[in-house]
Amino acid sequence: MKKVLILGLCYLMPSYHVLAQQKEMIYVNANSGNDDAAGSQMTPLKSLFEAAKRVNKLSGKGSIQVLLSEGTYGLAETATFNPTQWVFSKQDRLEIRAEILPDSSAWEPNKMPIIVSTMPFKLERDDKKVITGGSNYGILIESSHATIQGLRILGEPVHEKPKAGVLVRNYPIVWEGKNLSDLRVTQCLFLGNQFAIPNHLGILSNGKQLEVDHCVFYGVKDAVVMWNAPAEQSSMHHNLILNSYGAAVWTWSTTPDFKFYNNVMSGINVLWVLEKEAKNAYQIQNSMVIGYNQLVNQGGGPQDFGTPADTKKLMYGSDFVFQKTGGLSIEEDQTSRYYLQLKPGTLGTSYGAGLFYKSSNEK
């Protein structure tokens, strides 16, 4: 009887393997790190590329944090994050972030880790085999449930238009793969200069549940482009977009449930670019644009911004303030906590756009 009972109990017990919940932390320091090191807080890695390689070798379930100290991280090749043997969730994520975040009392603008690309471009040819340009990726995320936070992200020192019909461009953050969901880019400063270090496109996204919030795009050609796969349940909010010589947002693959609110923009070439057919309409809530050339276009591509679209494709109420000319007061003092953001108490600050989750009154 005992033997039968034991066998019966064994039969009732589940016979599957459960992955233990883990939390992996990889530290990176551009100044004191070594890519042969363990990647601990005391023995950090040196490069983001090596950190990506370490992440991709991991297997398990839980969260992975890549923590970057202040310093300059040059990308001579794409840092590709593709941990195929790791299971993430909405709560347990892949995080690539600064050690000190903007809402910390210890944070200063100079504490932000700087990402800059220096890699060669892959040439592109048209159907007549004529070179039309080239592109490269800085940080490539090929996973769901990822967060990028607290980084200063530059473009690449390149001549964007070497000759007529040819355009070379750097995409600093790219989210690309099959059936991806849940990428958040938050508290990042995208910084470019059209002539010296052009930042062609801050975020190129191919997935659903994209959230871009509390970022500053300063001098960047295009801020966010959603393309290819339907960008369902996505949002942009509390962002500051300044001096854009392209467009603030491209909704090429974005579904009508897209949420766009509490964004402040100024010095914009085109506010919004729709897909070529301009089938979808989108709602703007509680936002402001002061100074723009075109409100909404359709179509376009890397070489152009499309053609004027029906302005009714952007739906808004009285809480959307837009003014054709004018500007905002931007803090240019590099020692200020609000460097390259709105000066406290000036026009636009009531929207809460910028790097901080807390308003200036709460600090």
mmCIF file of C-alpha atoms in Angstrom, residues 32-355:
data_model
loop_
_atom_site.group_PDB
_atom_site.id
_atom_site.type_symbol
_atom_site.label_atom_id
_atom_site.label_comp_id
_atom_site.label_asym_id
_atom_site.label_seq_id
_atom_site.Cartn_x
_atom_site.Cartn_y
_atom_site.Cartn_z
ATOM 1 C CA SER A 32 37.246 53.163 -16.102
ATOM 2 C CA GLY A 33 35.698 49.991 -17.527
ATOM 3 C CA ASN A 34 37.303 47.034 -19.284
ATOM 4 C CA ASP A 35 35.530 44.759 -21.738
ATOM 5 C CA ASP A 36 37.370 41.766 -20.288
ATOM 6 C CA ALA A 37 35.959 42.510 -16.830
ATOM 7 C CA ALA A 38 33.056 40.791 -15.093
ATOM 8 C CA GLY A 39 30.626 43.679 -15.603
ATOM 9 C CA SER A 40 29.960 44.143 -11.900
ATOM 10 C CA GLN A 41 29.708 47.499 -10.147
ATOM 11 C CA MET A 42 33.332 47.214 -9.011
ATOM 12 C CA THR A 43 34.606 45.798 -12.322
ATOM 13 C CA PRO A 44 32.459 47.375 -15.057
ATOM 14 C CA LEU A 45 32.612 46.828 -18.792
ATOM 15 C CA LYS A 46 33.797 49.636 -21.039
ATOM 16 C CA SER A 47 31.520 49.512 -24.094
ATOM 17 C CA LEU A 48 27.814 49.221 -24.765
ATOM 18 C CA PHE A 49 28.584 46.790 -27.568
ATOM 19 C CA GLU A 50 30.199 44.355 -25.105
ATOM 20 C CA ALA A 51 27.272 44.780 -22.725
ATOM 21 C CA ALA A 52 24.921 43.763 -25.547
ATOM 22 C CA LYS A 53 27.002 40.648 -26.201
ATOM 23 C CA ARG A 54 26.835 39.686 -22.523
ATOM 24 C CA VAL A 55 23.067 40.212 -22.430
ATOM 25 C CA ASN A 56 22.561 38.081 -25.530
ATOM 26 C CA LYS A 57 24.379 35.127 -23.911
ATOM 27 C CA LEU A 58 22.145 35.049 -20.849
ATOM 28 C CA SER A 59 19.378 32.498 -20.365
ATOM 29 C CA GLY A 60 16.652 32.679 -17.767
ATOM 30 C CA LYS A 61 13.652 34.735 -16.710
ATOM 31 C CA GLY A 62 13.287 38.075 -14.956
ATOM 32 C CA SER A 63 14.851 41.503 -15.436
ATOM 33 C CA ILE A 64 18.172 42.555 -16.956
ATOM 34 C CA GLN A 65 19.573 46.012 -16.242
ATOM 35 C CA VAL A 66 22.436 47.565 -18.181
ATOM 36 C CA LEU A 67 23.584 50.540 -16.090
ATOM 37 C CA LEU A 68 25.740 53.200 -17.735
ATOM 38 C CA SER A 69 27.920 55.617 -15.804
ATOM 39 C CA GLU A 70 28.530 59.122 -17.124
ATOM 40 C CA GLY A 71 30.940 59.260 -20.039
ATOM 41 C CA THR A 72 30.988 59.030 -23.827
ATOM 42 C CA TYR A 73 30.091 55.731 -25.456
ATOM 43 C CA GLY A 74 31.207 55.590 -29.079
ATOM 44 C CA LEU A 75 29.481 53.018 -31.244
ATOM 45 C CA ALA A 76 31.821 51.813 -33.968
ATOM 46 C CA GLU A 77 29.234 49.117 -34.704
ATOM 47 C CA THR A 78 25.610 48.492 -33.808
ATOM 48 C CA ALA A 79 24.903 47.458 -30.220
ATOM 49 C CA THR A 80 22.308 44.743 -30.859
ATOM 50 C CA PHE A 81 20.243 43.469 -27.926
ATOM 51 C CA ASN A 82 18.650 40.134 -28.818
ATOM 52 C CA PRO A 83 18.534 37.847 -25.730
ATOM 53 C CA THR A 84 16.632 34.965 -27.318
ATOM 54 C CA GLN A 85 17.123 32.666 -24.304
ATOM 55 C CA TRP A 86 15.684 35.106 -21.778
ATOM 56 C CA VAL A 87 12.019 35.622 -20.856
ATOM 57 C CA PHE A 88 10.891 39.180 -20.067
ATOM 58 C CA SER A 89 7.509 40.503 -18.991
ATOM 59 C CA LYS A 90 5.784 43.856 -18.538
ATOM 60 C CA GLN A 91 7.169 44.025 -14.993
ATOM 61 C CA ASP A 92 10.532 42.289 -15.536
ATOM 62 C CA ARG A 93 12.215 44.091 -18.396
ATOM 63 C CA LEU A 94 15.377 44.672 -20.344
ATOM 64 C CA GLU A 95 16.535 48.090 -19.144
ATOM 65 C CA ILE A 96 19.338 50.110 -20.717
ATOM 66 C CA ARG A 97 19.658 53.186 -18.577
ATOM 67 C CA ALA A 98 21.832 55.723 -16.833
ATOM 68 C CA GLU A 99 22.973 54.960 -13.301
ATOM 69 C CA ILE A 100 21.722 58.399 -12.211
ATOM 70 C CA LEU A 101 18.313 59.402 -13.581
ATOM 71 C CA PRO A 102 16.975 62.950 -14.059
ATOM 72 C CA ASP A 103 14.634 62.983 -11.044
ATOM 73 C CA SER A 104 17.464 62.044 -8.677
ATOM 74 C CA SER A 105 18.777 64.853 -6.462
ATOM 75 C CA ALA A 106 22.289 63.817 -7.579
ATOM 76 C CA TRP A 107 21.504 64.279 -11.280
ATOM 77 C CA GLU A 108 23.053 67.039 -13.389
ATOM 78 C CA PRO A 109 22.961 67.400 -17.185
ATOM 79 C CA ASN A 110 26.637 66.442 -17.410
ATOM 80 C CA LYS A 111 25.864 63.148 -15.634
ATOM 81 C CA MET A 112 23.969 61.786 -18.641
ATOM 82 C CA PRO A 113 25.825 59.010 -20.495
ATOM 83 C CA ILE A 114 26.485 60.160 -24.068
ATOM 84 C CA ILE A 115 25.850 57.801 -26.991
ATOM 85 C CA VAL A 116 27.433 58.726 -30.329
ATOM 86 C CA SER A 117 27.759 56.620 -33.490
ATOM 87 C CA THR A 118 30.933 56.513 -35.558
ATOM 88 C CA MET A 119 30.243 53.464 -37.720
ATOM 89 C CA PRO A 120 30.375 53.164 -41.531
ATOM 90 C CA PHE A 121 27.185 53.224 -43.574
ATOM 91 C CA LYS A 122 25.688 50.346 -45.513
ATOM 92 C CA LEU A 123 25.117 51.635 -49.041
ATOM 93 C CA GLU A 124 21.650 51.408 -50.577
ATOM 94 C CA ARG A 125 20.854 51.172 -54.290
ATOM 95 C CA ASP A 126 17.627 51.662 -56.228
ATOM 96 C CA ASP A 127 16.210 49.303 -58.860
ATOM 97 C CA LYS A 128 18.632 50.790 -61.389
ATOM 98 C CA LYS A 129 21.582 49.970 -59.102
ATOM 99 C CA VAL A 130 22.179 53.661 -58.470
ATOM 100 C CA ILE A 131 23.426 54.510 -54.971
ATOM 101 C CA THR A 132 20.756 56.508 -53.150
ATOM 102 C CA GLY A 133 22.455 56.694 -49.779
ATOM 103 C CA GLY A 134 23.062 54.561 -46.737
ATOM 104 C CA SER A 135 21.991 54.055 -43.154
ATOM 105 C CA ASN A 136 23.164 52.523 -39.904
ATOM 106 C CA TYR A 137 21.698 51.679 -36.508
ATOM 107 C CA GLY A 138 23.105 52.745 -33.152
ATOM 108 C CA ILE A 139 21.218 50.738 -30.501
ATOM 109 C CA LEU A 140 19.104 47.941 -31.997
ATOM 110 C CA ILE A 141 16.485 46.319 -29.744
ATOM 111 C CA GLU A 142 15.123 43.012 -31.040
ATOM 112 C CA SER A 143 13.160 42.114 -27.925
ATOM 113 C CA SER A 144 9.807 42.926 -26.333
ATOM 114 C CA HIS A 145 9.449 44.522 -22.873
ATOM 115 C CA ALA A 146 12.406 46.898 -23.052
ATOM 116 C CA THR A 147 13.162 50.335 -21.596
ATOM 117 C CA ILE A 148 15.794 52.900 -22.596
ATOM 118 C CA GLN A 149 16.137 55.666 -20.011
ATOM 119 C CA GLY A 150 18.217 58.661 -19.067
ATOM 120 C CA LEU A 151 20.684 58.757 -21.991
ATOM 121 C CA ARG A 152 21.973 61.662 -24.075
ATOM 122 C CA ILE A 153 21.834 60.381 -27.640
ATOM 123 C CA LEU A 154 23.687 62.122 -30.450
ATOM 124 C CA GLY A 155 23.722 61.466 -34.178
ATOM 125 C CA GLU A 156 26.851 60.837 -36.221
ATOM 126 C CA PRO A 157 29.470 63.264 -37.593
ATOM 127 C CA VAL A 158 28.656 62.790 -41.263
ATOM 128 C CA HIS A 159 27.745 64.818 -44.338
ATOM 129 C CA GLU A 160 24.097 63.819 -44.816
ATOM 130 C CA LYS A 161 23.761 64.863 -48.456
ATOM 131 C CA PRO A 162 27.041 64.184 -50.290
ATOM 132 C CA LYS A 163 25.381 64.725 -53.686
ATOM 133 C CA ALA A 164 21.950 65.109 -55.283
ATOM 134 C CA GLY A 165 19.708 62.102 -54.662
ATOM 135 C CA VAL A 166 22.024 60.578 -52.047
ATOM 136 C CA LEU A 167 21.319 60.650 -48.326
ATOM 137 C CA VAL A 168 23.245 58.997 -45.495
ATOM 138 C CA ARG A 169 21.611 58.793 -42.089
ATOM 139 C CA ASN A 170 22.019 57.456 -38.590
ATOM 140 C CA TYR A 171 19.164 55.919 -36.605
ATOM 141 C CA PRO A 172 20.279 56.019 -32.938
ATOM 142 C CA ILE A 173 17.504 53.792 -31.537
ATOM 143 C CA VAL A 174 15.823 51.121 -33.635
ATOM 144 C CA TRP A 175 13.213 48.619 -32.441
ATOM 145 C CA GLU A 176 12.830 45.931 -35.053
ATOM 146 C CA GLY A 177 11.754 42.296 -35.240
ATOM 147 C CA LYS A 178 8.709 40.042 -35.504
ATOM 148 C CA ASN A 179 5.705 40.455 -33.202
ATOM 149 C CA LEU A 180 7.408 42.908 -30.851
ATOM 150 C CA SER A 181 5.478 44.684 -28.115
ATOM 151 C CA ASP A 182 6.203 47.098 -25.277
ATOM 152 C CA LEU A 183 9.147 49.447 -25.774
ATOM 153 C CA ARG A 184 9.457 52.524 -23.586
ATOM 154 C CA VAL A 185 11.937 55.322 -24.294
ATOM 155 C CA THR A 186 11.889 57.812 -21.448
ATOM 156 C CA GLN A 187 13.909 60.724 -19.997
ATOM 157 C CA CYS A 188 16.344 60.710 -22.927
ATOM 158 C CA LEU A 189 17.872 63.782 -24.573
ATOM 159 C CA PHE A 190 18.223 63.410 -28.347
ATOM 160 C CA LEU A 191 20.625 66.073 -29.497
ATOM 161 C CA GLY A 192 21.728 66.918 -33.017
ATOM 162 C CA ASN A 193 23.136 69.595 -35.232
ATOM 163 C CA GLN A 194 22.074 69.588 -38.864
ATOM 164 C CA PHE A 195 25.543 70.552 -40.089
ATOM 165 C CA ALA A 196 28.054 69.022 -37.664
ATOM 166 C CA ILE A 197 26.469 65.910 -36.118
ATOM 167 C CA PRO A 198 23.079 65.287 -37.759
ATOM 168 C CA ASN A 199 20.662 63.130 -35.776
ATOM 169 C CA HIS A 200 18.453 61.958 -38.633
ATOM 170 C CA LEU A 201 15.828 60.093 -36.644
ATOM 171 C CA GLY A 202 15.653 59.603 -32.889
ATOM 172 C CA ILE A 203 13.482 56.488 -32.674
ATOM 173 C CA LEU A 204 12.573 54.113 -35.514
ATOM 174 C CA SER A 205 9.925 51.712 -34.213
ATOM 175 C CA ASN A 206 8.480 48.492 -35.628
ATOM 176 C CA GLY A 207 6.133 47.084 -32.992
ATOM 177 C CA LYS A 208 3.111 47.748 -30.827
ATOM 178 C CA GLN A 209 2.819 49.386 -27.405
ATOM 179 C CA LEU A 210 5.532 51.958 -28.041
ATOM 180 C CA GLU A 211 5.674 54.642 -25.366
ATOM 181 C CA VAL A 212 7.886 57.715 -25.774
ATOM 182 C CA ASP A 213 7.651 60.073 -22.833
ATOM 183 C CA HIS A 214 9.567 62.826 -21.065
ATOM 184 C CA CYS A 215 12.176 62.981 -23.817
ATOM 185 C CA VAL A 216 13.738 66.084 -25.335
ATOM 186 C CA PHE A 217 14.464 66.146 -29.072
ATOM 187 C CA TYR A 218 16.659 69.169 -29.788
ATOM 188 C CA GLY A 219 17.857 69.838 -33.336
ATOM 189 C CA VAL A 220 16.904 66.323 -34.447
ATOM 190 C CA LYS A 221 15.581 65.972 -37.991
ATOM 191 C CA ASP A 222 12.730 63.549 -37.139
ATOM 192 C CA ALA A 223 11.775 62.562 -33.608
ATOM 193 C CA VAL A 224 9.745 59.331 -33.873
ATOM 194 C CA VAL A 225 8.770 57.161 -36.844
ATOM 195 C CA MET A 226 6.416 54.190 -36.494
ATOM 196 C CA TRP A 227 6.505 51.987 -39.571
ATOM 197 C CA ASN A 228 5.938 48.515 -41.007
ATOM 198 C CA ALA A 229 4.090 46.580 -38.254
ATOM 199 C CA PRO A 230 0.865 48.102 -36.832
ATOM 200 C CA ALA A 231 1.810 50.326 -33.884
ATOM 201 C CA GLU A 232 -1.212 49.497 -31.742
ATOM 202 C CA GLN A 233 -1.680 50.932 -28.233
ATOM 203 C CA SER A 234 1.177 53.390 -28.649
ATOM 204 C CA SER A 235 1.693 56.845 -27.179
ATOM 205 C CA MET A 236 3.831 59.971 -27.100
ATOM 206 C CA HIS A 237 3.434 62.278 -24.118
ATOM 207 C CA HIS A 238 5.272 64.927 -22.098
ATOM 208 C CA ASN A 239 7.949 65.318 -24.788
ATOM 209 C CA LEU A 240 9.720 68.522 -25.797
ATOM 210 C CA ILE A 241 10.567 68.744 -29.518
ATOM 211 C CA LEU A 242 12.625 71.751 -30.578
ATOM 212 C CA ASN A 243 14.195 72.981 -33.823
ATOM 213 C CA SER A 244 13.245 69.930 -35.883
ATOM 214 C CA TYR A 245 14.178 70.256 -39.557
ATOM 215 C CA GLY A 246 12.037 67.200 -40.369
ATOM 216 C CA ALA A 247 8.857 66.137 -38.597
ATOM 217 C CA ALA A 248 7.890 65.546 -34.984
ATOM 218 C CA VAL A 249 6.047 62.281 -35.573
ATOM 219 C CA TRP A 250 5.478 59.914 -38.516
ATOM 220 C CA THR A 251 2.468 57.622 -38.118
ATOM 221 C CA TRP A 252 3.078 55.387 -41.129
ATOM 222 C CA SER A 253 1.875 52.232 -39.356
ATOM 223 C CA THR A 254 0.091 53.695 -36.341
ATOM 224 C CA THR A 255 -3.456 52.703 -35.449
ATOM 225 C CA PRO A 256 -6.076 55.356 -34.549
ATOM 226 C CA ASP A 257 -5.843 54.540 -30.837
ATOM 227 C CA PHE A 258 -2.497 56.366 -30.732
ATOM 228 C CA LYS A 259 -2.339 58.777 -27.785
ATOM 229 C CA PHE A 260 -0.562 62.115 -28.263
ATOM 230 C CA TYR A 261 -0.783 64.459 -25.286
ATOM 231 C CA ASN A 262 1.166 66.984 -23.188
ATOM 232 C CA ASN A 263 3.773 67.457 -25.894
ATOM 233 C CA VAL A 264 5.356 70.867 -26.473
ATOM 234 C CA MET A 265 6.962 71.701 -29.824
ATOM 235 C CA SER A 266 8.649 74.719 -31.344
ATOM 236 C CA GLY A 267 10.581 75.485 -34.528
ATOM 237 C CA ILE A 268 9.073 72.466 -36.331
ATOM 238 C CA ASN A 269 9.263 71.971 -40.078
ATOM 239 C CA VAL A 270 6.312 69.521 -40.185
ATOM 240 C CA LEU A 271 4.328 68.562 -37.121
ATOM 241 C CA TRP A 272 2.890 65.263 -38.374
ATOM 242 C CA VAL A 273 3.406 62.925 -41.362
ATOM 243 C CA LEU A 274 0.667 60.402 -42.154
ATOM 244 C CA GLU A 275 0.933 57.242 -44.211
ATOM 245 C CA LYS A 276 0.762 57.639 -47.992
ATOM 246 C CA GLU A 277 -2.978 56.932 -48.205
ATOM 247 C CA ALA A 278 -3.761 59.073 -45.124
ATOM 248 C CA LYS A 279 -6.557 56.705 -44.105
ATOM 249 C CA ASN A 280 -6.270 57.239 -40.358
ATOM 250 C CA ALA A 281 -7.014 60.298 -38.255
ATOM 251 C CA TYR A 282 -5.409 61.035 -34.890
ATOM 252 C CA GLN A 283 -6.262 63.033 -31.822
ATOM 253 C CA ILE A 284 -4.024 65.634 -30.220
ATOM 254 C CA GLN A 285 -4.709 66.434 -26.581
ATOM 255 C CA ASN A 286 -3.398 69.178 -24.303
ATOM 256 C CA SER A 287 -0.358 70.033 -26.411
ATOM 257 C CA MET A 288 1.326 73.091 -27.927
ATOM 258 C CA VAL A 289 3.250 73.930 -31.095
ATOM 259 C CA ILE A 290 4.696 77.421 -31.461
ATOM 260 C CA GLY A 291 6.372 78.023 -34.817
ATOM 261 C CA TYR A 292 5.919 75.514 -37.652
ATOM 262 C CA ASN A 293 5.958 75.375 -41.455
ATOM 263 C CA GLN A 294 3.432 72.620 -42.138
ATOM 264 C CA LEU A 295 0.866 71.067 -39.814
ATOM 265 C CA VAL A 296 0.225 67.697 -41.473
ATOM 266 C CA ASN A 297 1.634 65.901 -44.541
ATOM 267 C CA GLN A 298 1.172 62.440 -46.012
ATOM 268 C CA GLY A 299 3.607 60.021 -47.640
ATOM 269 C CA GLY A 300 7.250 61.024 -47.756
ATOM 270 C CA GLY A 301 10.371 59.065 -46.921
ATOM 271 C CA PRO A 302 14.022 59.551 -46.001
ATOM 272 C CA GLN A 303 14.491 62.041 -48.845
ATOM 273 C CA ASP A 304 11.331 64.145 -48.373
ATOM 274 C CA PHE A 305 8.349 64.895 -46.135
ATOM 275 C CA GLY A 306 5.492 64.032 -48.478
ATOM 276 C CA THR A 307 2.742 66.385 -49.590
ATOM 277 C CA PRO A 308 0.202 68.469 -47.642
ATOM 278 C CA ALA A 309 -2.643 66.387 -46.207
ATOM 279 C CA ASP A 310 -6.165 67.124 -45.058
ATOM 280 C CA THR A 311 -5.765 69.011 -41.786
ATOM 281 C CA LYS A 312 -8.925 67.316 -40.493
ATOM 282 C CA LYS A 313 -6.832 64.168 -40.107
ATOM 283 C CA LEU A 314 -5.574 65.775 -36.911
ATOM 284 C CA MET A 315 -8.426 66.088 -34.449
ATOM 285 C CA TYR A 316 -8.063 68.483 -31.546
ATOM 286 C CA GLY A 317 -9.974 70.753 -29.253
ATOM 287 C CA SER A 318 -9.322 74.042 -27.533
ATOM 288 C CA ASP A 319 -6.630 72.440 -25.354
ATOM 289 C CA PHE A 320 -4.322 72.253 -28.410
ATOM 290 C CA VAL A 321 -2.495 75.555 -28.815
ATOM 291 C CA PHE A 322 -0.830 76.097 -32.185
ATOM 292 C CA GLN A 323 0.700 79.250 -33.569
ATOM 293 C CA LYS A 324 2.395 79.572 -36.950
ATOM 294 C CA THR A 325 5.205 81.836 -35.764
ATOM 295 C CA GLY A 326 7.016 82.465 -32.509
ATOM 296 C CA GLY A 327 9.253 80.566 -30.141
ATOM 297 C CA LEU A 328 9.786 79.387 -26.593
ATOM 298 C CA SER A 329 12.309 80.300 -23.890
ATOM 299 C CA ILE A 330 14.968 77.574 -23.832
ATOM 300 C CA GLU A 331 17.611 77.362 -21.114
ATOM 301 C CA GLU A 332 21.079 77.540 -22.695
ATOM 302 C CA ASP A 333 23.088 77.778 -19.469
ATOM 303 C CA GLN A 334 24.949 74.447 -19.378
ATOM 304 C CA THR A 335 25.178 74.525 -15.586
ATOM 305 C CA SER A 336 21.416 74.700 -15.189
ATOM 306 C CA ARG A 337 19.361 71.655 -14.329
ATOM 307 C CA TYR A 338 17.041 72.738 -17.150
ATOM 308 C CA TYR A 339 19.736 72.881 -19.838
ATOM 309 C CA LEU A 340 18.096 72.641 -23.297
ATOM 310 C CA GLN A 341 14.648 72.547 -21.705
ATOM 311 C CA LEU A 342 12.028 75.196 -21.050
ATOM 312 C CA LYS A 343 13.026 77.864 -18.574
ATOM 313 C CA PRO A 344 10.914 77.392 -15.425
ATOM 314 C CA GLY A 345 7.796 79.532 -15.372
ATOM 315 C CA THR A 346 7.851 80.367 -19.088
ATOM 316 C CA LEU A 347 5.354 79.600 -21.850
ATOM 317 C CA GLY A 348 4.741 75.864 -22.201
ATOM 318 C CA THR A 349 5.940 74.697 -18.784
ATOM 319 C CA SER A 350 2.386 73.993 -17.600
ATOM 320 C CA TYR A 351 2.290 70.910 -19.852
ATOM 321 C CA GLY A 352 4.981 69.115 -17.839
ATOM 322 C CA ALA A 353 7.033 68.285 -20.945
ATOM 323 C CA GLY A 354 10.740 67.599 -20.489
ATOM 324 C CA LEU A 355 13.099 65.181 -18.776
#
